[in-house]
Amino acid sequence: MRDELVTLSDLQTILLYLVVICCSCFIAVWYEKVLLPNKELNPIIRIFVRMGIVLFPALLFGCRSDIVGWDTEENVAVFQGAENATFETILANRNAGFLAILSFLNLITEGNYNLAFFCIHLITLYLVIAGLERFSDKVLISIGWFVYLTYFGFYGMDQMRQIFAMAIWFWGIKYIFERRFLRYVIVVLIASIIHSSLILSLIMYFFIVSISKQNQLFGIVIISTALLLSIFSSSLFNILGNIFAGDSYYSTYFMDESVANTIEGTGSGLGILFNLLPFLYPIICYYKYFQSKIFWFMFLCFALIIPLRSLGYESYFLARMYLIPASMIVLLYPYAYRCIADQKKEKTLFIGLTIVLMAFYFCYFAFTSHGIMPYSFNFCS
């Protein structure tokens, strides 16, 4: 935890983030209201406008200093080593897809990892905006984009590989609601060779199956199991510890005393509340505006988040896995906006959204080692 709560550099950083996010969201609003309704719009123009939406956030996230966090340092090392990667070493890697991409980017950028990371973030953000557009008949794209940038964009500054994989999966979420299982599996497998945690997202397809069959018993079992796993998270972690025994990086993550005393590492407290509030807030306050099928799906996703986040206090790998179902807030908030007709309640939702996301952002990032406060642009450092 840092010695000073807020510094001048922090305020400058927050202003920088707000300017970039607001500019990007402004373009997204213009695109959604002016260009998107035009069904005859040239696809090339559509692509260029999407690129305009994601360009500055991609620069912000991709060209940050390489001291942001542990994952960034590891990604830099892997990128530099990817120059000598062979086909055999790539196939032998658990995250072969990501290593192959880094190897390719190392070749075309001549070893410039800043440019390579910028390219990865550009693709990541483009997939997200394209994924939101696939739900344009049900959600407000600009609101979903705002939620993504403030919640997951900052994760991507350090945890670039997982956020990249999640963007691939997010683009394919539409297949869940369309009940196209084979296409969904293909997308999940592609995302999983980038980051293996994405294999968990297969579970979410069966949430839709349970809803379609109106199998409430399945939902009750899921929710009850989630609560039990949360209550007995330490016991479950001991079982998992035996499975991932040894010198496993993920199973011993919070043995480090420098992490154990942060909000991430505490076994209880406000940390988990701020992690869960962004998802819980609209479900509690605006559930009556949602269609029962959508609400049920979101509620099951939230039930999956609880044990994963609780276990995350003892295993960082599981803490990261909770991000997968949690990413549904990128659809949940813009769906709530589309469902609510009363302007006053829209303002209430936006205020609540802003407060909750700022609380999460401030608590999680201002106190931990992720290093995005204050911001440092790598080309200037």
Coordinates of C-alpha atoms in Angstrom, one line a residue:
M1 CA 0.0 0.0 0.0
R2 CA 1.3 3.4 -0.8
D3 CA 2.3 6.0 1.8
E4 CA 0.4 8.9 0.3
L5 CA -3.3 8.6 -0.5
V6 CA -3.4 11.1 -3.4
T7 CA -0.5 13.0 -5.0
L8 CA -0.4 15.8 -7.6
S9 CA 0.8 13.2 -10.1
D10 CA -2.2 11.1 -9.3
L11 CA -4.6 14.0 -10.1
Q12 CA -2.8 14.7 -13.3
T13 CA -3.1 11.0 -14.2
I14 CA -6.8 10.9 -13.4
L15 CA -7.3 14.0 -15.6
L16 CA -5.4 12.3 -18.5
Y17 CA -7.5 9.2 -18.2
L18 CA -10.7 11.2 -18.1
V19 CA -9.8 13.2 -21.2
V20 CA -8.9 10.1 -23.2
I21 CA -12.0 8.2 -22.1
C22 CA -14.3 11.1 -22.7
C23 CA -12.9 11.8 -26.2
S24 CA -13.2 8.1 -27.1
C25 CA -16.8 7.9 -25.8
F26 CA -17.8 11.1 -27.6
I27 CA -16.7 9.5 -30.9
A28 CA -18.6 6.4 -29.9
V29 CA -21.8 8.4 -29.2
W30 CA -21.5 10.1 -32.6
Y31 CA -20.9 6.8 -34.3
E32 CA -23.9 5.2 -32.6
K33 CA -26.3 8.0 -33.3
V34 CA -25.2 9.2 -36.7
L35 CA -23.5 6.5 -38.7
L36 CA -24.7 3.2 -37.2
P37 CA -28.3 3.6 -38.2
N38 CA -27.2 3.9 -41.8
K39 CA -27.4 0.3 -43.0
E40 CA -25.8 1.2 -46.3
L41 CA -22.7 2.7 -44.7
N42 CA -19.5 1.7 -46.5
P43 CA -17.8 -1.1 -44.4
I44 CA -14.5 0.6 -44.9
I45 CA -15.8 3.8 -43.3
R46 CA -17.2 1.8 -40.4
I47 CA -13.8 0.2 -39.8
F48 CA -12.1 3.6 -39.9
V49 CA -14.5 5.1 -37.4
R50 CA -14.1 2.1 -35.0
M51 CA -10.4 2.7 -35.3
G52 CA -10.9 6.3 -34.4
I53 CA -12.8 5.2 -31.3
V54 CA -10.1 2.9 -30.0
L55 CA -7.0 4.7 -31.2
F56 CA -6.3 7.0 -28.2
P57 CA -7.1 4.4 -25.5
A58 CA -4.9 2.0 -27.3
L59 CA -2.0 4.5 -27.2
L60 CA -2.7 5.2 -23.5
F61 CA -2.8 1.5 -22.5
G62 CA -0.2 0.1 -25.0
C63 CA 2.5 2.7 -24.6
R64 CA 2.6 3.0 -20.8
S65 CA 5.8 2.5 -18.9
D66 CA 7.0 -1.0 -18.6
I67 CA 7.0 -0.8 -14.8
V68 CA 3.2 -1.0 -14.5
G69 CA 3.2 -4.4 -12.9
W70 CA 4.5 -8.0 -12.8
D71 CA 2.7 -9.1 -15.9
T72 CA 4.0 -6.3 -18.0
E73 CA 7.6 -7.1 -16.9
E74 CA 6.9 -10.7 -17.8
N75 CA 5.4 -9.8 -21.2
V76 CA 8.4 -7.7 -22.0
A77 CA 10.7 -10.6 -21.2
V78 CA 8.6 -13.0 -23.2
F79 CA 8.5 -10.6 -26.1
Q80 CA 12.2 -10.1 -26.2
G81 CA 12.7 -13.9 -26.0
A82 CA 10.2 -14.5 -28.7
E83 CA 12.8 -13.4 -31.3
N84 CA 14.4 -16.9 -30.9
A85 CA 11.2 -18.8 -30.5
T86 CA 10.9 -21.9 -32.8
F87 CA 7.8 -23.7 -34.0
E88 CA 8.4 -26.5 -31.4
T89 CA 8.8 -24.1 -28.5
I90 CA 5.7 -22.3 -29.4
L91 CA 3.6 -25.5 -29.6
A92 CA 5.1 -26.6 -26.2
N93 CA 3.9 -23.4 -24.5
R94 CA 0.6 -23.5 -22.6
N95 CA -0.3 -20.2 -24.1
A96 CA 1.0 -21.0 -27.6
G97 CA -1.3 -18.5 -29.3
F98 CA 0.0 -15.5 -27.5
L99 CA 3.7 -16.6 -27.9
A100 CA 3.1 -17.0 -31.6
I101 CA 1.6 -13.5 -31.8
L102 CA 4.5 -12.0 -29.9
S103 CA 7.0 -13.8 -32.1
F104 CA 5.3 -12.4 -35.2
L105 CA 5.1 -8.8 -33.7
N106 CA 8.7 -9.1 -32.7
L107 CA 9.6 -9.8 -36.3
I108 CA 7.6 -7.0 -37.9
T109 CA 8.4 -4.3 -35.2
E110 CA 12.1 -5.3 -35.1
G111 CA 11.9 -5.9 -31.4
N112 CA 10.1 -2.7 -30.4
Y113 CA 7.8 -3.9 -27.6
N114 CA 6.0 -0.6 -27.3
L115 CA 4.8 -0.8 -30.8
A116 CA 3.9 -4.4 -30.4
F117 CA 1.9 -3.8 -27.2
F118 CA 0.1 -0.9 -28.9
C119 CA -0.9 -3.2 -31.8
I120 CA -2.2 -5.8 -29.3
H121 CA -4.3 -3.2 -27.4
L122 CA -5.6 -1.8 -30.7
I123 CA -6.8 -5.2 -31.7
T124 CA -8.2 -5.9 -28.2
L125 CA -10.2 -2.6 -28.1
Y126 CA -11.4 -3.0 -31.7
L127 CA -12.8 -6.5 -30.9
V128 CA -14.7 -5.1 -27.9
I129 CA -16.3 -2.2 -29.9
A130 CA -17.2 -4.7 -32.7
G131 CA -18.6 -7.1 -30.1
L132 CA -20.8 -4.3 -28.6
E133 CA -22.0 -3.4 -32.0
R134 CA -23.3 -7.0 -32.5
F135 CA -25.7 -6.2 -29.6
S136 CA -26.6 -2.7 -31.0
D137 CA -30.3 -3.7 -31.1
K138 CA -30.4 -4.3 -27.3
V139 CA -27.7 -2.1 -25.8
L140 CA -26.3 1.4 -26.0
I141 CA -22.8 1.0 -27.4
S142 CA -21.4 4.2 -26.0
I143 CA -22.4 3.2 -22.4
G144 CA -20.9 -0.3 -22.8
W145 CA -17.7 1.3 -24.1
F146 CA -17.5 3.6 -21.1
V147 CA -18.0 0.7 -18.8
Y148 CA -15.3 -1.3 -20.5
L149 CA -12.7 1.4 -20.5
T150 CA -13.1 2.3 -16.9
Y151 CA -13.4 -1.3 -15.6
F152 CA -11.3 -3.5 -17.9
G153 CA -9.2 -1.1 -19.9
F154 CA -7.0 -0.4 -16.9
Y155 CA -6.7 -4.1 -16.2
G156 CA -5.3 -4.4 -19.7
M157 CA -2.4 -2.0 -18.9
D158 CA -0.8 -4.9 -16.9
Q159 CA -2.8 -8.0 -17.6
M160 CA -2.6 -7.5 -21.3
R161 CA -2.7 -11.2 -22.3
Q162 CA -5.9 -12.1 -20.4
I163 CA -7.7 -9.0 -21.5
F164 CA -6.7 -9.7 -25.1
A165 CA -8.1 -13.2 -24.8
M166 CA -11.3 -11.9 -23.2
A167 CA -11.8 -9.5 -26.1
I168 CA -11.8 -12.4 -28.5
W169 CA -14.3 -14.2 -26.3
F170 CA -16.4 -11.1 -25.9
W171 CA -16.8 -10.7 -29.6
G172 CA -18.2 -14.3 -29.7
I173 CA -20.6 -13.9 -26.8
K174 CA -23.4 -13.3 -29.3
Y175 CA -23.2 -17.0 -30.2
I176 CA -24.4 -17.8 -26.6
F177 CA -27.7 -16.0 -27.1
E178 CA -28.0 -17.4 -30.7
R179 CA -27.5 -20.9 -29.3
R180 CA -24.7 -21.6 -31.8
F181 CA -22.7 -23.9 -29.7
L182 CA -20.0 -25.0 -32.2
R183 CA -19.1 -21.5 -33.2
Y184 CA -19.0 -20.5 -29.5
V185 CA -16.6 -23.4 -28.7
I186 CA -14.3 -22.4 -31.6
V187 CA -14.1 -18.8 -30.3
V188 CA -13.5 -20.1 -26.7
L189 CA -10.7 -22.4 -27.9
I190 CA -9.0 -19.5 -29.8
A191 CA -9.2 -17.3 -26.7
S192 CA -7.9 -20.2 -24.5
I193 CA -4.7 -20.6 -26.5
I194 CA -4.1 -16.9 -25.6
H195 CA -5.0 -17.3 -21.9
S196 CA -6.0 -20.7 -20.5
S197 CA -8.4 -19.2 -18.0
L198 CA -10.9 -18.5 -20.8
I199 CA -11.9 -22.2 -20.9
L200 CA -14.1 -21.3 -17.9
S201 CA -16.3 -19.4 -20.3
L202 CA -17.8 -22.6 -21.7
I203 CA -19.8 -22.9 -18.5
M204 CA -21.7 -19.7 -19.4
Y205 CA -23.2 -21.3 -22.5
F206 CA -25.1 -23.7 -20.3
F207 CA -26.6 -20.8 -18.3
I208 CA -28.6 -20.0 -21.4
V209 CA -29.6 -23.6 -21.9
S210 CA -30.9 -23.7 -18.3
I211 CA -32.9 -20.5 -18.9
S212 CA -34.3 -21.7 -22.2
K213 CA -35.5 -24.9 -20.5
Q214 CA -36.7 -22.8 -17.6
N215 CA -34.8 -25.2 -15.3
Q216 CA -35.0 -23.2 -12.1
L217 CA -33.6 -26.1 -10.1
F218 CA -30.3 -25.8 -12.0
G219 CA -30.1 -22.1 -11.2
I220 CA -30.8 -22.7 -7.5
V221 CA -28.1 -25.3 -7.4
I222 CA -25.6 -22.9 -9.1
I223 CA -26.4 -20.1 -6.6
S224 CA -26.3 -22.4 -3.6
T225 CA -23.0 -23.8 -4.6
A226 CA -21.6 -20.4 -5.2
L227 CA -22.5 -19.3 -1.7
L228 CA -21.1 -22.5 -0.1
L229 CA -17.9 -22.2 -2.0
S230 CA -17.6 -18.6 -0.8
I231 CA -18.2 -19.5 2.8
F232 CA -15.7 -22.4 2.7
S233 CA -13.3 -20.8 0.3
S234 CA -10.2 -21.6 2.4
S235 CA -11.1 -25.3 2.5
L236 CA -11.7 -25.4 -1.2
F237 CA -8.4 -23.6 -1.8
N238 CA -6.6 -26.3 0.2
I239 CA -8.0 -28.9 -2.1
L240 CA -7.0 -26.9 -5.1
G241 CA -3.6 -26.4 -3.6
N242 CA -3.0 -30.1 -3.6
I243 CA -3.9 -30.3 -7.3
F244 CA -1.6 -27.3 -8.1
A245 CA 1.1 -28.3 -5.6
G246 CA 4.7 -27.5 -5.8
D247 CA 6.3 -24.3 -7.0
S248 CA 3.2 -23.2 -9.0
Y249 CA 3.3 -19.5 -9.6
Y250 CA -0.4 -19.1 -9.2
S251 CA -0.8 -21.3 -6.1
T252 CA 1.8 -19.4 -4.1
Y253 CA 1.0 -15.9 -5.3
F254 CA -0.2 -14.5 -2.1
M255 CA 2.5 -16.1 0.0
D256 CA 4.5 -12.9 -0.8
E257 CA 4.2 -10.6 2.2
S258 CA 4.4 -7.6 0.0
V259 CA 1.1 -8.6 -1.5
A260 CA -0.5 -10.1 1.5
N261 CA -1.0 -6.7 3.1
T262 CA -2.7 -5.1 0.2
I263 CA -6.4 -4.9 -0.6
E264 CA -5.9 -7.7 -3.1
G265 CA -4.3 -10.0 -0.5
T266 CA -6.6 -9.5 2.5
G267 CA -8.8 -12.4 3.3
S268 CA -11.7 -10.1 4.1
G269 CA -12.7 -6.5 4.0
L270 CA -13.9 -3.9 1.6
G271 CA -11.7 -5.1 -1.3
I272 CA -14.2 -7.8 -2.4
L273 CA -17.1 -5.4 -1.9
F274 CA -15.6 -2.9 -4.4
N275 CA -14.9 -5.8 -6.8
L276 CA -18.5 -7.0 -6.7
L277 CA -20.4 -3.7 -6.5
P278 CA -20.2 -2.8 -10.2
F279 CA -22.0 -6.0 -11.0
L280 CA -24.4 -6.1 -8.1
Y281 CA -25.6 -2.5 -8.2
P282 CA -27.7 -2.6 -11.4
I283 CA -29.0 -6.1 -10.6
I284 CA -30.4 -4.9 -7.2
C285 CA -31.6 -1.5 -8.3
Y286 CA -32.9 -2.1 -11.8
Y287 CA -33.9 -5.8 -12.0
K288 CA -37.6 -5.0 -12.6
Y289 CA -36.7 -3.3 -15.9
F290 CA -34.9 -6.4 -17.3
Q291 CA -36.5 -9.2 -19.2
S292 CA -36.6 -12.3 -17.0
K293 CA -34.3 -14.2 -19.4
I294 CA -31.6 -11.5 -19.3
F295 CA -31.9 -11.0 -15.6
W296 CA -31.6 -14.7 -14.9
F297 CA -28.5 -15.0 -17.1
M298 CA -26.8 -12.0 -15.3
F299 CA -27.7 -13.4 -11.9
L300 CA -26.1 -16.7 -12.7
C301 CA -23.0 -14.9 -13.9
F302 CA -22.9 -13.0 -10.6
A303 CA -23.3 -16.3 -8.7
L304 CA -20.2 -17.6 -10.5
I305 CA -18.3 -14.4 -9.6
I306 CA -18.7 -14.8 -5.8
P307 CA -16.7 -18.0 -5.2
L308 CA -14.0 -17.1 -7.8
R309 CA -13.5 -13.7 -6.2
S310 CA -13.4 -15.2 -2.7
L311 CA -10.9 -17.8 -3.7
G312 CA -9.0 -15.1 -5.5
Y313 CA -7.7 -13.9 -2.1
E314 CA -5.7 -17.0 -1.9
S315 CA -5.0 -17.8 -5.6
Y316 CA -4.4 -15.0 -8.1
F317 CA -5.2 -17.3 -10.9
L318 CA -8.8 -17.8 -9.6
A319 CA -9.0 -14.0 -9.0
R320 CA -8.4 -13.5 -12.6
M321 CA -11.0 -16.1 -13.7
Y322 CA -13.7 -14.1 -11.9
L323 CA -13.1 -11.3 -14.5
I324 CA -14.7 -13.6 -17.2
P325 CA -18.3 -13.6 -15.9
A326 CA -17.8 -10.1 -14.4
S327 CA -17.2 -8.8 -18.0
M328 CA -21.0 -9.1 -18.4
I329 CA -21.3 -5.7 -16.8
V330 CA -20.1 -4.3 -20.2
L331 CA -23.5 -5.5 -21.5
L332 CA -25.5 -5.1 -18.3
Y333 CA -25.3 -1.3 -17.9
P334 CA -26.0 -0.4 -21.5
Y335 CA -28.9 -2.9 -21.5
A336 CA -30.3 -1.2 -18.4
Y337 CA -30.1 2.1 -20.2
R338 CA -32.0 0.7 -23.1
C339 CA -34.7 -0.7 -20.8
I340 CA -35.2 2.4 -18.7
A341 CA -37.4 5.0 -20.3
D342 CA -37.6 7.5 -17.4
Q343 CA -34.9 10.1 -17.9
K344 CA -34.6 10.7 -14.2
K345 CA -33.8 7.1 -13.5
E346 CA -31.3 7.1 -16.4
K347 CA -29.5 9.9 -14.6
T348 CA -29.7 7.9 -11.3
L349 CA -28.2 4.9 -13.1
F350 CA -25.4 6.9 -14.6
I351 CA -24.5 8.5 -11.3
G352 CA -24.5 5.1 -9.6
L353 CA -22.4 3.7 -12.4
T354 CA -19.9 6.5 -12.1
I355 CA -19.6 6.3 -8.3
V356 CA -19.2 2.5 -8.2
L357 CA -16.6 2.4 -11.0
M358 CA -14.6 5.3 -9.5
A359 CA -14.7 3.5 -6.1
F360 CA -13.5 0.3 -7.6
Y361 CA -10.8 2.1 -9.6
F362 CA -9.6 4.2 -6.7
C363 CA -9.5 1.3 -4.2
Y364 CA -8.0 -1.3 -6.4
F365 CA -5.4 0.7 -8.3
A366 CA -4.4 3.5 -6.0
F367 CA -3.3 1.1 -3.3
T368 CA -1.9 -1.9 -5.2
S369 CA 1.3 -2.5 -7.1
H370 CA -0.2 -2.2 -10.6
G371 CA 1.6 1.1 -11.1
I372 CA -0.9 2.9 -13.3
M373 CA -0.9 5.7 -10.7
P374 CA 0.8 7.9 -11.7
Y375 CA 0.8 7.3 -15.4
S376 CA 4.1 7.2 -17.3
F377 CA 4.3 7.3 -21.1
N378 CA 7.1 5.0 -22.0
F379 CA 8.5 7.1 -24.9
C380 CA 8.9 10.0 -22.4
S381 CA 10.4 8.0 -19.5

